[in-house]
Short mmCIF file of C-alpha atoms in Angstrom, two decimals:
data_model
loop_
_atom_site.label_atom_id
_atom_site.label_comp_id
_atom_site.label_asym_id
_atom_site.label_seq_id
_atom_site.Cartn_x
_atom_site.Cartn_y
_atom_site.Cartn_z
CA UNK A 48 118.19 67.52 88.44
CA UNK A 49 115.14 69.14 86.92
CA UNK A 50 112.41 67.59 84.82
CA UNK A 51 109.83 69.18 82.80
CA UNK A 52 106.78 66.82 82.65
CA UNK A 53 104.54 67.35 79.57
CA UNK A 54 101.05 66.73 79.35
CA UNK A 55 99.57 64.97 75.88
CA UNK A 56 96.50 66.23 74.35
CA UNK A 57 94.83 63.94 71.89
CA UNK A 58 92.11 65.57 70.07
CA UNK A 59 88.70 63.69 68.33
CA UNK A 60 90.52 64.73 64.75
CA UNK A 61 93.50 61.61 66.27
CA UNK A 62 96.20 64.75 65.94
CA UNK A 63 98.27 64.86 69.34
CA UNK A 64 99.89 68.02 71.13
CA UNK A 65 102.60 68.01 73.76
CA UNK A 66 101.86 70.77 76.28
CA UNK A 67 105.42 72.04 76.98
CA UNK A 68 105.79 74.10 81.49
CA UNK A 69 106.70 77.57 81.47
CA UNK A 70 110.26 78.33 81.51
CA UNK A 71 111.16 75.37 79.98
CA UNK A 72 113.24 75.27 76.75
CA UNK A 73 112.32 74.32 73.11
CA UNK A 74 113.57 74.29 69.61
CA UNK A 75 111.56 74.99 66.13
CA UNK A 76 112.00 72.34 64.20
CA UNK A 77 111.21 74.07 61.51
CA UNK A 78 113.43 77.19 61.80
CA UNK A 79 115.68 75.66 64.36
CA UNK A 80 115.33 78.48 66.72
CA UNK A 81 116.00 77.71 70.42
CA UNK A 82 114.17 79.47 72.84
CA UNK A 83 112.63 79.57 76.92
CA UNK A 84 108.42 78.92 76.97
CA UNK A 85 107.14 81.72 78.23
CA UNK A 86 102.98 81.63 77.34
CA UNK A 87 100.76 79.98 75.38
CA UNK A 88 98.10 81.36 72.95
CA UNK A 89 96.28 80.67 69.84
CA UNK A 90 95.05 81.38 66.40
CA UNK A 91 92.69 80.62 64.02
CA UNK A 92 93.76 78.84 60.86
CA UNK A 93 91.90 77.95 58.16
CA UNK A 94 88.53 77.90 60.47
CA UNK A 95 90.01 75.92 63.04
CA UNK A 96 91.32 77.38 67.07
CA UNK A 97 95.09 76.48 67.57
CA UNK A 98 97.22 76.34 69.68
CA UNK A 99 100.41 78.18 69.79
CA UNK A 100 103.30 78.61 71.94
CA UNK A 101 104.70 82.36 72.64
CA UNK A 102 108.83 81.32 72.90
CA UNK A 103 111.10 84.25 73.68
CA UNK A 104 114.00 83.93 71.46
CA UNK A 105 117.56 85.19 71.79
CA UNK A 106 119.77 86.07 69.13
CA UNK A 107 123.79 87.34 69.82
CA UNK A 108 124.85 89.02 66.70
CA UNK A 109 128.55 91.50 67.05
CA UNK A 110 128.47 91.25 70.36
CA UNK A 111 124.85 92.74 70.77
CA UNK A 112 121.91 90.61 72.37
CA UNK A 113 118.27 90.47 70.95
CA UNK A 114 115.49 89.62 72.54
CA UNK A 115 111.63 88.89 71.23
CA UNK A 116 109.28 86.85 71.63
CA UNK A 117 107.92 83.93 68.25
CA UNK A 118 104.36 82.49 68.39
CA UNK A 119 103.86 79.44 65.90
CA UNK A 120 101.38 76.31 66.08
CA UNK A 121 102.74 74.07 69.22
CA UNK A 122 102.98 71.48 66.87
CA UNK A 123 106.45 73.05 65.46
CA UNK A 124 107.95 72.86 68.83
CA UNK A 125 109.58 69.93 70.45
CA UNK A 126 111.60 69.67 73.75
CA UNK A 127 114.69 70.71 74.37
CA UNK A 128 117.42 69.86 76.98
CA UNK A 129 119.62 72.05 78.04
CA UNK A 130 123.11 70.90 80.16
#
Protein backbone atom coordinates (compact mmCIF):
# COMPACT_ATOMS: atom_id res chain seq x y z
CA UNK A 1 0.00 0.00 0.00
CA UNK A 2 1.33 3.42 -0.99
CA UNK A 3 0.43 6.36 1.22
CA UNK A 4 1.03 9.95 0.20
CA UNK A 5 1.78 12.41 2.98
CA UNK A 6 0.43 15.89 2.41
CA UNK A 7 2.02 18.94 3.92
CA UNK A 8 -0.28 21.74 4.96
CA UNK A 9 0.90 25.34 4.75
CA UNK A 10 -0.93 28.02 6.70
CA UNK A 11 -0.28 31.51 5.37
CA UNK A 12 -0.46 34.66 7.55
CA UNK A 13 -3.55 35.67 5.59
CA UNK A 14 -5.34 32.58 6.93
CA UNK A 15 -5.25 30.73 3.61
CA UNK A 16 -4.27 27.06 3.63
CA UNK A 17 -2.44 25.15 0.89
CA UNK A 18 -1.91 21.43 0.53
CA UNK A 19 1.50 20.39 -0.80
CA UNK A 20 1.48 17.28 -2.96
CA UNK A 21 4.24 14.74 -3.53
CA UNK A 22 5.96 14.15 -6.86
CA UNK A 23 4.32 11.27 -8.81
CA UNK A 24 1.06 11.68 -6.89
CA UNK A 25 -2.14 11.71 -8.95
CA UNK A 26 -4.26 14.83 -8.63
CA UNK A 27 -7.53 16.13 -10.00
CA UNK A 28 -8.09 19.72 -11.10
CA UNK A 29 -11.36 20.67 -9.44
CA UNK A 30 -12.03 23.39 -12.02
CA UNK A 31 -11.27 21.52 -15.29
CA UNK A 32 -11.78 17.90 -14.20
CA UNK A 33 -8.40 16.92 -15.63
CA UNK A 34 -6.47 14.11 -13.94
CA UNK A 35 -2.69 13.93 -13.99
CA UNK A 36 0.55 13.16 -12.18
CA UNK A 37 2.48 15.78 -10.21
CA UNK A 38 5.88 16.44 -11.80
CA UNK A 39 6.91 19.66 -10.07
CA UNK A 40 6.17 22.98 -8.46
CA UNK A 41 6.35 26.48 -9.83
CA UNK A 42 5.23 29.98 -9.00
CA UNK A 43 3.51 32.92 -10.59
CA UNK A 44 2.86 36.48 -9.55
CA UNK A 45 -0.92 36.95 -9.67
CA UNK A 46 -2.33 40.35 -8.69
CA UNK A 47 1.08 41.23 -7.16
CA UNK A 48 0.96 38.13 -4.93
CA UNK A 49 3.52 35.30 -5.08
CA UNK A 50 1.44 32.19 -5.78
CA UNK A 51 2.62 28.56 -5.63
CA UNK A 52 1.65 26.48 -8.65
CA UNK A 53 1.56 22.78 -9.34
CA UNK A 54 2.97 21.32 -12.57
CA UNK A 55 1.01 18.25 -13.62
CA UNK A 56 1.57 15.84 -16.52
CA UNK A 57 -1.79 15.30 -18.22
CA UNK A 58 -2.44 12.36 -20.54
CA UNK A 59 -5.32 12.52 -22.98
CA UNK A 60 -6.32 9.75 -25.32
CA UNK A 61 -8.43 10.50 -28.38
CA UNK A 62 -8.88 8.42 -31.53
CA UNK A 63 -6.26 5.88 -30.38
CA UNK A 64 -3.64 8.64 -30.07
CA UNK A 65 -2.05 9.61 -26.79
CA UNK A 66 -1.23 13.25 -26.10
CA UNK A 67 0.93 14.34 -23.15
CA UNK A 68 1.18 17.92 -21.94
CA UNK A 69 2.04 19.81 -18.77
CA UNK A 70 -0.62 21.89 -17.09
CA UNK A 71 0.43 24.45 -14.48
CA UNK A 72 -2.24 25.92 -12.23
CA UNK A 73 -2.48 27.42 -8.76
CA UNK A 74 -2.06 24.77 -6.10
CA UNK A 75 -5.52 25.40 -4.63
CA UNK A 76 -7.09 24.22 -7.92
CA UNK A 77 -5.84 20.66 -7.32
CA UNK A 78 -7.01 17.96 -4.95
CA UNK A 79 -5.60 14.50 -4.18
CA UNK A 80 -6.86 11.66 -6.32
CA UNK A 81 -6.53 8.04 -5.28
CA UNK A 82 -5.78 5.61 -8.09
CA UNK A 83 -6.62 1.96 -7.45
